PDB file of C-alpha atoms in Angstrom:
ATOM      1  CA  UNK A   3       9.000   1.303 -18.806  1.00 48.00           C
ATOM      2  CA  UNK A   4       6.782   3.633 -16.984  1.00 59.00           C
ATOM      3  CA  UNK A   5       7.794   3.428 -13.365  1.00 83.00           C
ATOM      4  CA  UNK A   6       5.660   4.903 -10.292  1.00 93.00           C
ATOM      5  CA  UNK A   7       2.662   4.705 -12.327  1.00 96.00           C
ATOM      6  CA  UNK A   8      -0.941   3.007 -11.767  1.00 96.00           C
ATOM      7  CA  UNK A   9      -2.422   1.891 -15.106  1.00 96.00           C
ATOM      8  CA  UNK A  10      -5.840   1.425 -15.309  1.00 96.00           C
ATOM      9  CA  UNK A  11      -8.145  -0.833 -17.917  1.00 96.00           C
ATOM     10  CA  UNK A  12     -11.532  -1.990 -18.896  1.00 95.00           C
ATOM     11  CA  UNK A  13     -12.446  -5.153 -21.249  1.00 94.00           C
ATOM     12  CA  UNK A  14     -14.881  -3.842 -23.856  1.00 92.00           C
ATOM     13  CA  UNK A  15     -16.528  -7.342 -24.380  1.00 90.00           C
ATOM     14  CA  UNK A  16     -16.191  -8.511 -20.818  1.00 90.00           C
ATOM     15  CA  UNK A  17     -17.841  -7.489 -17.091  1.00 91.00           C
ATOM     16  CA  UNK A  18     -14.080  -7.435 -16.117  1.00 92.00           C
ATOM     17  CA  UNK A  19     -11.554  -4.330 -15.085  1.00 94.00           C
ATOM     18  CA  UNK A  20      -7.968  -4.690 -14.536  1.00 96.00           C
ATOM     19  CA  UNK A  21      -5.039  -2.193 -12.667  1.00 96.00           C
ATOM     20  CA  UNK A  22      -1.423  -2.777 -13.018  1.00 97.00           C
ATOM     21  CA  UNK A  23       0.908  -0.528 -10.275  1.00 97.00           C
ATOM     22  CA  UNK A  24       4.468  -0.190 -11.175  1.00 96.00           C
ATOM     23  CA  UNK A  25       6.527   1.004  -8.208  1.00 96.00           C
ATOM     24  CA  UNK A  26      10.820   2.038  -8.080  1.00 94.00           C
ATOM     25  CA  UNK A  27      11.912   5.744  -7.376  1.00 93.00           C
ATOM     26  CA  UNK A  28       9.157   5.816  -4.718  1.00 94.00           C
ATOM     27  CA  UNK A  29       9.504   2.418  -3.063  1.00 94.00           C
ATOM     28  CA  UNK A  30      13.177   3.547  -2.988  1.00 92.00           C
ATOM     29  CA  UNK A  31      12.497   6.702  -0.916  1.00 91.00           C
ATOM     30  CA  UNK A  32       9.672   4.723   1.092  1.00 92.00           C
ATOM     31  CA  UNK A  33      12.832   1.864   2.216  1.00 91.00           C
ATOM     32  CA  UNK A  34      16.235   3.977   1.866  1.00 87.00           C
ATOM     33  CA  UNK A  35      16.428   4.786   5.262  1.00 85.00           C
ATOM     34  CA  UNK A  36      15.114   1.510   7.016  1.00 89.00           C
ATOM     35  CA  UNK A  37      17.335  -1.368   7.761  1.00 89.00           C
ATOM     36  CA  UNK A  38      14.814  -3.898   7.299  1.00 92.00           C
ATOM     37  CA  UNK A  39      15.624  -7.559   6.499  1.00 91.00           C
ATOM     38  CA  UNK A  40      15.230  -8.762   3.198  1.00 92.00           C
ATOM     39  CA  UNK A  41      12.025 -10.765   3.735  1.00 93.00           C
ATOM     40  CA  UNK A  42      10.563  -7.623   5.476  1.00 93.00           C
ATOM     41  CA  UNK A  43      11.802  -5.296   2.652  1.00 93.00           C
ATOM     42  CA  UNK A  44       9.759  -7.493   0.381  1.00 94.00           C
ATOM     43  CA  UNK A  45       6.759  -7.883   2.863  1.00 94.00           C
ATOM     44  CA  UNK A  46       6.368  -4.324   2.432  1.00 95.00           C
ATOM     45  CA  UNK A  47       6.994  -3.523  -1.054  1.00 96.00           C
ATOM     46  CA  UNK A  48       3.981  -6.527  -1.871  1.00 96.00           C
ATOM     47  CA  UNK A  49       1.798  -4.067   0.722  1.00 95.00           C
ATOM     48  CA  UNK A  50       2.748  -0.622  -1.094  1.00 95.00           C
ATOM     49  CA  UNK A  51       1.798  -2.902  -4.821  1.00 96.00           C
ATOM     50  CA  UNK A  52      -1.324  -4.252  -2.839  1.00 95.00           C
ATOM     51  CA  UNK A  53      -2.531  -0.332  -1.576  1.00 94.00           C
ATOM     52  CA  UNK A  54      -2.177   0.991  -4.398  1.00 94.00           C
ATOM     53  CA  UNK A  55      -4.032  -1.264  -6.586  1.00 94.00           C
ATOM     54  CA  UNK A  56      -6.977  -1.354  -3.693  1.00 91.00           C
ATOM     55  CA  UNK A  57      -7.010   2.913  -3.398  1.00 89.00           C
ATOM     56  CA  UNK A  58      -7.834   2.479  -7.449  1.00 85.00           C
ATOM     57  CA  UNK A  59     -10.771   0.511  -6.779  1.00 78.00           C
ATOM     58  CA  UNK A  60     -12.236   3.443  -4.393  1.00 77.00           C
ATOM     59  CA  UNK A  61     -15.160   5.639  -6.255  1.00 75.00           C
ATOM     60  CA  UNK A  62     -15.031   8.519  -4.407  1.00 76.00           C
ATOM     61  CA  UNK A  63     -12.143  10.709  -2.692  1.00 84.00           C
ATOM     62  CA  UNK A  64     -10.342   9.164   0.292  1.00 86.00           C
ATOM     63  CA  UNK A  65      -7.900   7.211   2.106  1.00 91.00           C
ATOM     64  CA  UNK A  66      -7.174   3.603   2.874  1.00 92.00           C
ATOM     65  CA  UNK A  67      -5.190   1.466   5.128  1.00 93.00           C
ATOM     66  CA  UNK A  68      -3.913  -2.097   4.770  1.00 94.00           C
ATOM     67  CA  UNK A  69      -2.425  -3.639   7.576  1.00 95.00           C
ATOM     68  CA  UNK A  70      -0.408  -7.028   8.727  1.00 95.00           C
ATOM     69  CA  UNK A  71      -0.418  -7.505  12.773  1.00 94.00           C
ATOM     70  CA  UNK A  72       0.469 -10.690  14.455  1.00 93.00           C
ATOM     71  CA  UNK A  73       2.463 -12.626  16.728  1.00 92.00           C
ATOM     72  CA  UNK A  74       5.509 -13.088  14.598  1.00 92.00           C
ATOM     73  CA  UNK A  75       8.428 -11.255  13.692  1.00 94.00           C
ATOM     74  CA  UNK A  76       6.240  -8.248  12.241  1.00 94.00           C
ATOM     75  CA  UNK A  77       4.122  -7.007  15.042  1.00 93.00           C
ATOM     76  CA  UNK A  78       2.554  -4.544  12.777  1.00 93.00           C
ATOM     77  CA  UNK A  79       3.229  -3.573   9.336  1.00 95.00           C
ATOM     78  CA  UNK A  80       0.908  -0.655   7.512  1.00 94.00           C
ATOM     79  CA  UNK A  81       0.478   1.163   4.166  1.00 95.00           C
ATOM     80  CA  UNK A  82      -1.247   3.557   4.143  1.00 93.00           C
ATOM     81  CA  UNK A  83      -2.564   5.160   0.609  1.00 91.00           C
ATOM     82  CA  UNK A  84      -4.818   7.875  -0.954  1.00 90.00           C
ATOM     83  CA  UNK A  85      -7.316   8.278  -3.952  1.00 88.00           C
ATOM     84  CA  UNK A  86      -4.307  10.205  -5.281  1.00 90.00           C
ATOM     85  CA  UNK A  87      -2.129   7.384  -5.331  1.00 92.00           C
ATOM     86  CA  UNK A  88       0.800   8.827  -2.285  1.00 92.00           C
ATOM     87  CA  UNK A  89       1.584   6.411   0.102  1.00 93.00           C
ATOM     88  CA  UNK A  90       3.644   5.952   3.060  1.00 92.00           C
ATOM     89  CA  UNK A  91       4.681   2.616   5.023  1.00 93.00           C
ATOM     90  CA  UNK A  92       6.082   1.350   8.237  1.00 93.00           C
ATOM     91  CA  UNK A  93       7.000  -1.680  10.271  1.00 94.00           C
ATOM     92  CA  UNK A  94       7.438  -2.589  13.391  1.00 93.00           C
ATOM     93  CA  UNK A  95       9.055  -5.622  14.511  1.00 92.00           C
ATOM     94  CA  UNK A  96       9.651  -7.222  17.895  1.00 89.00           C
ATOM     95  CA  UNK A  97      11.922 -10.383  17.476  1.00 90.00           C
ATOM     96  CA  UNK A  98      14.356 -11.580  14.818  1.00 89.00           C
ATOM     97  CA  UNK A  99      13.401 -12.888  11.351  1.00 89.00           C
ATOM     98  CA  UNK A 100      13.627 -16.490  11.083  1.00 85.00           C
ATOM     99  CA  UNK A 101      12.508 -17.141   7.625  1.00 82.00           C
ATOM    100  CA  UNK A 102      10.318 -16.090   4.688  1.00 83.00           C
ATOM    101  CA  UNK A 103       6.714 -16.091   3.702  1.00 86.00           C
ATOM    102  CA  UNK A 104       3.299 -14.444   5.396  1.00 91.00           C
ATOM    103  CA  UNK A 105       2.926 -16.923   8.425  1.00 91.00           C
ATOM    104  CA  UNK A 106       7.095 -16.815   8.914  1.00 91.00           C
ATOM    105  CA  UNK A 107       6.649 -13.248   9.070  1.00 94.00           C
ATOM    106  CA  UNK A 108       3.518 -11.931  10.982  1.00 93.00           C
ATOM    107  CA  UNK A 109       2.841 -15.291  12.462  1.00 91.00           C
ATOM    108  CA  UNK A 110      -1.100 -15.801  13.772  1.00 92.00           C
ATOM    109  CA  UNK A 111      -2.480 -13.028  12.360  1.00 93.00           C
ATOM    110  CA  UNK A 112      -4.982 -10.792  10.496  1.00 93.00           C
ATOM    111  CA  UNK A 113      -5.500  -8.433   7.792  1.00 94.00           C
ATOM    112  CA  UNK A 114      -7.342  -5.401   8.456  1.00 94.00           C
ATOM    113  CA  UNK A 115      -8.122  -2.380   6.024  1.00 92.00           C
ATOM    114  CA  UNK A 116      -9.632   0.099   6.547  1.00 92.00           C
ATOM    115  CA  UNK A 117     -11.071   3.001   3.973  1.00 91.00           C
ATOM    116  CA  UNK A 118     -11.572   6.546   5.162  1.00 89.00           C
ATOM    117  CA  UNK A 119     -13.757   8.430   2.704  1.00 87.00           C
ATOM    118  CA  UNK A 120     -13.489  12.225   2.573  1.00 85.00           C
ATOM    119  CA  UNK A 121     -17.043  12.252   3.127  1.00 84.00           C
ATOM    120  CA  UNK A 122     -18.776   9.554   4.604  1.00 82.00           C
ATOM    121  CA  UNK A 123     -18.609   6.962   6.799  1.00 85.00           C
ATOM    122  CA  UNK A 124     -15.417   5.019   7.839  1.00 87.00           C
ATOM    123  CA  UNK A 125     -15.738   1.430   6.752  1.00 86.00           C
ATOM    124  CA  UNK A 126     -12.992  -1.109   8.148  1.00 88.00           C
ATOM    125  CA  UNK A 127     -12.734  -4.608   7.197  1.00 88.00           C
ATOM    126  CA  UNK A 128     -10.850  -7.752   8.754  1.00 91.00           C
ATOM    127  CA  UNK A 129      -9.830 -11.515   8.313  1.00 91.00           C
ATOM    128  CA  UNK A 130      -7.364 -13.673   9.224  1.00 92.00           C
ATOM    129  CA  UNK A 131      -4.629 -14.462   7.510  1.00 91.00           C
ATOM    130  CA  UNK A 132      -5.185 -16.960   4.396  1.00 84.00           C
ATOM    131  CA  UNK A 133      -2.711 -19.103   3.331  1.00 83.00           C
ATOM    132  CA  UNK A 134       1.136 -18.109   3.004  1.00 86.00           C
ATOM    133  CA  UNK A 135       1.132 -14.961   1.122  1.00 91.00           C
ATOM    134  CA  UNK A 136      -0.348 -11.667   1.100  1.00 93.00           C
ATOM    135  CA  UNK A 137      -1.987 -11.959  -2.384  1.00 93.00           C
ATOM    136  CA  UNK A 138      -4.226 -14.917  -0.686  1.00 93.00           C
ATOM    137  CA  UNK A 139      -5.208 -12.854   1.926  1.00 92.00           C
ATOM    138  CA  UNK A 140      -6.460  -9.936  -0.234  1.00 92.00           C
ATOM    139  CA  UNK A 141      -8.559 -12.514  -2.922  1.00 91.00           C
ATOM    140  CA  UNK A 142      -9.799 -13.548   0.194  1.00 90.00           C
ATOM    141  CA  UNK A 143     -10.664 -10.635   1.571  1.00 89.00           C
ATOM    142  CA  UNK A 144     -12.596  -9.002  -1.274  1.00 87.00           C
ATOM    143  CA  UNK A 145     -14.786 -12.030  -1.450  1.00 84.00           C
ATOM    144  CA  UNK A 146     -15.796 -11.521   2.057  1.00 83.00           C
ATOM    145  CA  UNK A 147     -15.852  -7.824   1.690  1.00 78.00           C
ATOM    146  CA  UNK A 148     -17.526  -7.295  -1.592  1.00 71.00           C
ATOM    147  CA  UNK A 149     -18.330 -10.810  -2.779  1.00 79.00           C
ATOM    148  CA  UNK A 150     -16.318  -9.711  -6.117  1.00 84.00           C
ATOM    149  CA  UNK A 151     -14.202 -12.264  -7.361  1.00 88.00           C
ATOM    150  CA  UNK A 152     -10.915 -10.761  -7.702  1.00 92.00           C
ATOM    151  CA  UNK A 153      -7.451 -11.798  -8.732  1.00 94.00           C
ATOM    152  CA  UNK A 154      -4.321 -10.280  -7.533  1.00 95.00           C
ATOM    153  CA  UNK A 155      -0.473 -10.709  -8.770  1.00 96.00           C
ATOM    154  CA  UNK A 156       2.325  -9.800  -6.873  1.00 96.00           C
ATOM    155  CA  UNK A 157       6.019  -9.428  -7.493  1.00 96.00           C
ATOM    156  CA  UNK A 158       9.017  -8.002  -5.906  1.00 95.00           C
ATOM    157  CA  UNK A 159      12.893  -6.868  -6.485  1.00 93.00           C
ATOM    158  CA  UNK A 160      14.094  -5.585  -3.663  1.00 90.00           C
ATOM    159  CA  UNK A 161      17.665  -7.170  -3.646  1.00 84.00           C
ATOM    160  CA  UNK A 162      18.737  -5.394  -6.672  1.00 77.00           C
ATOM    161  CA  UNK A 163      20.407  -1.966  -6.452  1.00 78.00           C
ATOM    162  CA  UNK A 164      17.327  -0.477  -8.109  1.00 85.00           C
ATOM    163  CA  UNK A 165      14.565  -2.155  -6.292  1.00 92.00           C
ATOM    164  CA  UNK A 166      10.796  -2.631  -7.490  1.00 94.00           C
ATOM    165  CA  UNK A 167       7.640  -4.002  -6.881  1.00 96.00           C
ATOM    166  CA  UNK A 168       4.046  -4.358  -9.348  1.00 96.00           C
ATOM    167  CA  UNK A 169       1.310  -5.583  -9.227  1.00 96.00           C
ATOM    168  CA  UNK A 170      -1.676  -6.767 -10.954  1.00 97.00           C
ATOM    169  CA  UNK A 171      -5.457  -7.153 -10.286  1.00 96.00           C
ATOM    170  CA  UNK A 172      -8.907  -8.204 -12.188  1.00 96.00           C
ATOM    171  CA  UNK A 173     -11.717  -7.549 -10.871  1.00 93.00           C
ATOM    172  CA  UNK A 174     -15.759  -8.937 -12.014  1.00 92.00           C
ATOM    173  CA  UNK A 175     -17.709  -5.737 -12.239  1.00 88.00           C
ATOM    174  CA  UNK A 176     -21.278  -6.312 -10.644  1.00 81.00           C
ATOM    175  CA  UNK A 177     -23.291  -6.911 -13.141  1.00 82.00           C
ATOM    176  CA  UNK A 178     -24.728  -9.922 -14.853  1.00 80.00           C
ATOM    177  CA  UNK A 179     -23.010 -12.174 -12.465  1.00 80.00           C
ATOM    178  CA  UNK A 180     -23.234 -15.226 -14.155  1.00 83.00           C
ATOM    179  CA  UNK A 181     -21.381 -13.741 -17.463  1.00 87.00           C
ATOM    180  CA  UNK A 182     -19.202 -12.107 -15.019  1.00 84.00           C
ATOM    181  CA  UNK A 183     -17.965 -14.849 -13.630  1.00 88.00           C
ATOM    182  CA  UNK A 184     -17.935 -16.434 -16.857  1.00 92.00           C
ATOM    183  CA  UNK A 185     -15.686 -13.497 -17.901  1.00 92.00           C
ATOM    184  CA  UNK A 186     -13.368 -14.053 -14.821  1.00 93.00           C
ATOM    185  CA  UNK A 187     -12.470 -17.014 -14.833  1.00 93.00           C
ATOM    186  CA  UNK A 188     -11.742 -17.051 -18.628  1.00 94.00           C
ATOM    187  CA  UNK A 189      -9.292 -14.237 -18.446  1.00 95.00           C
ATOM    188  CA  UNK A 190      -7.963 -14.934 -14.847  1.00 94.00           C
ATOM    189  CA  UNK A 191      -6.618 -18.506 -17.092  1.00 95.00           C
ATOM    190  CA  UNK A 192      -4.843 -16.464 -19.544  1.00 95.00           C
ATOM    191  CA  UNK A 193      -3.469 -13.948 -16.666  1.00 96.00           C
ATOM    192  CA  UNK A 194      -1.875 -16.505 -14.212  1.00 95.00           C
ATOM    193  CA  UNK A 195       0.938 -17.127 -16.952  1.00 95.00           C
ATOM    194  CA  UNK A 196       2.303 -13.658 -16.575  1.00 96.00           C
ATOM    195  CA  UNK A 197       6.106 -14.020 -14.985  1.00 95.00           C
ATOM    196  CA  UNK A 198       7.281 -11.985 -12.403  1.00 95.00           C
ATOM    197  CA  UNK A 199       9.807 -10.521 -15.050  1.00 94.00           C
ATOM    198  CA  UNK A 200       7.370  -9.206 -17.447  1.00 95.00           C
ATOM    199  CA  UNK A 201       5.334  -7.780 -14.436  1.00 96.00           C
ATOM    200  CA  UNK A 202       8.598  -5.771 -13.329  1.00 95.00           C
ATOM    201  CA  UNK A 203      10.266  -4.742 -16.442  1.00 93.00           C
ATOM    202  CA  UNK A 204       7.389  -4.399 -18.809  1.00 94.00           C
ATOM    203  CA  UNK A 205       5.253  -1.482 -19.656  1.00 94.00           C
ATOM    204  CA  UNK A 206       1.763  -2.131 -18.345  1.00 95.00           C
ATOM    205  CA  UNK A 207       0.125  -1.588 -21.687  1.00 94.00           C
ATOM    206  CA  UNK A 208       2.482  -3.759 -23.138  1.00 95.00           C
ATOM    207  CA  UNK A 209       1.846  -6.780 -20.407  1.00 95.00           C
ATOM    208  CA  UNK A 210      -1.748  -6.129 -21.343  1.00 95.00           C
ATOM    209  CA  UNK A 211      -1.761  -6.505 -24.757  1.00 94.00           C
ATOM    210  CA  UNK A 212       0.386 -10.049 -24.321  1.00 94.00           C
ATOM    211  CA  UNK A 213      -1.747 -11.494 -22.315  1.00 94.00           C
ATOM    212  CA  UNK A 214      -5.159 -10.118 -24.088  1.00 93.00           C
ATOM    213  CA  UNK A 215      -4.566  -9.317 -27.499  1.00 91.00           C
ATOM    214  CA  UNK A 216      -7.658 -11.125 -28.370  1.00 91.00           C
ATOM    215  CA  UNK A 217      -9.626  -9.048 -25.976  1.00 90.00           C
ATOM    216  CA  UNK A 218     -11.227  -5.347 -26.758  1.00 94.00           C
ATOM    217  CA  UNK A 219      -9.324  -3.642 -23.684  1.00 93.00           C
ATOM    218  CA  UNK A 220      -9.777   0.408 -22.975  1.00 94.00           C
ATOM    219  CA  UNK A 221      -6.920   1.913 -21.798  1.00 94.00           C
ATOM    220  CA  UNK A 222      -6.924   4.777 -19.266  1.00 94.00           C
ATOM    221  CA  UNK A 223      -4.178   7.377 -18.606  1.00 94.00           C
ATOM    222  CA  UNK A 224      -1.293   6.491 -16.263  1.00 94.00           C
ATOM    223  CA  UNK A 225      -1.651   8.334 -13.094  1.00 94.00           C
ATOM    224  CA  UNK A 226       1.870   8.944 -10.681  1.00 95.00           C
ATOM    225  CA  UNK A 227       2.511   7.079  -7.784  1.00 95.00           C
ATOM    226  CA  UNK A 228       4.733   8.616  -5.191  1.00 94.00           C
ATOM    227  CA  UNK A 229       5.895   8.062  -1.501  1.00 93.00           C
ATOM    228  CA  UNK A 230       5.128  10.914   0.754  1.00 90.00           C
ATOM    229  CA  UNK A 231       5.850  10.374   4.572  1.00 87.00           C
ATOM    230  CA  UNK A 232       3.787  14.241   5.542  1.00 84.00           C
ATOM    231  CA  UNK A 233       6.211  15.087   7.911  1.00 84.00           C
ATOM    232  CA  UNK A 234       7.572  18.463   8.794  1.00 87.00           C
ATOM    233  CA  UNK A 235       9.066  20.508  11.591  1.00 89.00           C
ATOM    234  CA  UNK A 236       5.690  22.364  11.639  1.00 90.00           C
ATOM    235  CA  UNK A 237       3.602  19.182  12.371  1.00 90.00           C
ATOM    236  CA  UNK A 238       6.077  18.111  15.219  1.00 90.00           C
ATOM    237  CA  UNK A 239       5.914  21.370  16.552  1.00 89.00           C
ATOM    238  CA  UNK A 240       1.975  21.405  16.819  1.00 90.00           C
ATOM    239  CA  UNK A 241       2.446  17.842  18.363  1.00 89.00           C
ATOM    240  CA  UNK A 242       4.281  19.551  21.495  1.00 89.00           C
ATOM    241  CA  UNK A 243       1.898  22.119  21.515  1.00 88.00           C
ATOM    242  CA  UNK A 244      -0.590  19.538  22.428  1.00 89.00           C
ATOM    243  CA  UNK A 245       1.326  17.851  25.147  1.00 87.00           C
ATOM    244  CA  UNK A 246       0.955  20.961  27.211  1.00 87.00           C
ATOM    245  CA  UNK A 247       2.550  23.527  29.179  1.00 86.00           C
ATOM    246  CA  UNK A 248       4.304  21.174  31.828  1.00 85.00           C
ATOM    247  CA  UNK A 249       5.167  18.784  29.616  1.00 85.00           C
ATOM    248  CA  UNK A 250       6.891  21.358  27.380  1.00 87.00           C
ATOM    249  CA  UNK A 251       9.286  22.315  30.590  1.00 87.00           C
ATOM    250  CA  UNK A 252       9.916  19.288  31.874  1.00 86.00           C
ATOM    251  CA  UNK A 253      11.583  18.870  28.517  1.00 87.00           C
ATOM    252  CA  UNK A 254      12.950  22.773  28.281  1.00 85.00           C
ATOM    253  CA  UNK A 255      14.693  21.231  31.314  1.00 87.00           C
ATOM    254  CA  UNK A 256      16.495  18.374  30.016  1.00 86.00           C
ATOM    255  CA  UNK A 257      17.447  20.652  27.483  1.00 84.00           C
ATOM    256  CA  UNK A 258      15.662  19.713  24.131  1.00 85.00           C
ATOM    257  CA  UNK A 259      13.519  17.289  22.960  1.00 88.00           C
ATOM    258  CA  UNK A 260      13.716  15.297  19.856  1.00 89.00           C
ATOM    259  CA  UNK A 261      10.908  14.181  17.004  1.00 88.00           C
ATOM    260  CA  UNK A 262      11.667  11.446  14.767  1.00 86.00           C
ATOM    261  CA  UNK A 263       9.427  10.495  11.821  1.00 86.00           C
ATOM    262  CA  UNK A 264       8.989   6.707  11.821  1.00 86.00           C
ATOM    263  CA  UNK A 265       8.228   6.589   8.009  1.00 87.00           C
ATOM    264  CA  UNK A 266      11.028   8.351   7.043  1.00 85.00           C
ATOM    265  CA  UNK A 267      13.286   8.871  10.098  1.00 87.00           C
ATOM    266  CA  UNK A 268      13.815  12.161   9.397  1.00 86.00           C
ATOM    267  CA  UNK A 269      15.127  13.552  13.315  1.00 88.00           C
ATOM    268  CA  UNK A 270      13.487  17.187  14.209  1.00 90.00           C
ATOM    269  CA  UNK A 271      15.585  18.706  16.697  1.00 90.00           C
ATOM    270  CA  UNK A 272      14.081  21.103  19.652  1.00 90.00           C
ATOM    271  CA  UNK A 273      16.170  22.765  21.362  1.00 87.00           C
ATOM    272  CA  UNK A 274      15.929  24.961  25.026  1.00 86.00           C
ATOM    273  CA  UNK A 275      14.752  28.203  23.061  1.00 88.00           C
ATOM    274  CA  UNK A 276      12.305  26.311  20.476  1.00 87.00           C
ATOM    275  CA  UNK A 277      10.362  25.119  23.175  1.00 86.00           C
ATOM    276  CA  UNK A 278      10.573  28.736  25.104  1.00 87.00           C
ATOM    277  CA  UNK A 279       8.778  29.784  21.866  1.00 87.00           C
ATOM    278  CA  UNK A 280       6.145  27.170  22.089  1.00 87.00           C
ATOM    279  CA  UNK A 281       5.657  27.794  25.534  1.00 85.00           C
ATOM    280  CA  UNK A 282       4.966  31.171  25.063  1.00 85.00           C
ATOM    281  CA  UNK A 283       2.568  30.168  21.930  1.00 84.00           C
ATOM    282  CA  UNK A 284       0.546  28.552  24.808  1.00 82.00           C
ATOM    283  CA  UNK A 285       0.526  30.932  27.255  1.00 73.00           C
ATOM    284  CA  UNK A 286      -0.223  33.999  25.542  1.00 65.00           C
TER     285      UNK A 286
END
């Protein structure tokens, strides 16, 4: 199986497209680090699956954000994802987790993304939270969003000792809407018996050609997916830059000052004489 990879495909016959996103090694590096609970682990992992399958829909170079804020558990939980297919996730939580599922989880809610093109204009888009799962929530959203009918699958393993996460989506292209929905809503019948098994352990091509081997179906190439938090002792050091001269000795004071990288937690560690040389950066 081809893991980390997006997977791309177009029916020949149909106004359809399809993506499948198969995600280990990277969802491992995104979560080694985090002590989330379970049902958070697998909140997540469905948001890296859901990103990544939404970034492939984007047309032009650029960035988007999905995230989860409510009053549960999960104050605020974000992916964030690139045209490139790197990603990067966080949560934050402010009570103890009492039980599983969207609503258990976030509580009252909403789902906001937003997509940041390279050039362009910044287009965000929000809606409260449908149903009990996240893959509601996005079908929803793209009808209010783009008024394409879309289809998204979802599946986690994050209990295992290698964990994983895919995903699946079809998508009407616009054009000819009444075939296309036509199209839809005959393959969308012969999608929804995929198992979460033969999402997670399959290769994509192969789920494909299972579930439409009567179809005409153009395969693109794979494309990585990988985690990649952008941290680095350079960026934190820019950050205290910014703060400002007094800032920068009040801490020189106390000694050193400490950065820590809430996607990855990696700790960056300033000490008396780093921030003597950042003070003089300033005031030279």
């Amino acid at each position: 199986m081809s893991s980390d990879t997006l997977f791309r495909f177009l029916f020949q016959e149909r106004n359809v497209r399809g993506e499948i996103v198969d995600l280990a090694a990277s969802l491992q590096q995104m979560l080694q680090n985090h002590d989330y609970p379970y049902p958070v682990k697998q909140l997540l992992a469905e948001m890296v699956a859901a990103t990544s399958l939404l970034t492939a829909t984007l047309k032009f170079e650029g960035d988007i954000s999905v995230q989860l804020q409510g009053d549960g558990p999960v104050r605020y939980a974000t992916v964030n994802g690139s045209d490139q297919q790197v990603f990067r996730g966080v949560v934050r939580m402010q009570s103890e987790v009492q039980g599983e599922g969207l609503k258990a989880l976030v509580g009252d809610g909403y789902l906001l993304v937003t997509i940041t093109p390279k050039q362009g204009e910044r287009y965000q888009g929000i809606i409260p939270l449908t149903g009990d799962s996240l893959k509601e929530t996005l079908e929803a959203y793209f009808i209010q969003s783009e008024q394409l009918p879309t289809r998204v699958y979802l599946f986690t393993d994050v209990q295992s000792e290698q964990v994983k996460a895919a995903g699946m989506l079809l998508q009407v292209l616009p054009v000819e809407q009444e075939k296309s929905r036509q199209d839809f809503d005959e393959l969308v019948i012969l999608a929804d018996t995929i198992t979460a098994d033969e999402l997670l352990n399959l290769p994509a091509a192969e789920v494909v050609h299972r579930l439409f081997h009567q179809e005409q179906v153009e395969a693109f190439p794979l494309q990585p997916v990988r985690f990649e938090c952008g941290c680095s002792r350079a960026k934190c050091a820019s950050a205290i830059v910014n703060l400002g001269a007094d800032a920068i000795r009040e801490h020189q004071a106390e000694g050193q000052l400490n950065i820590q990288c809430e996607y990855c937690l990696t700790n960056y560690r300033f000490d008396a004489a780093d921030l003597q040389d950042l003070l003089q950066s300033i005031e030279s």
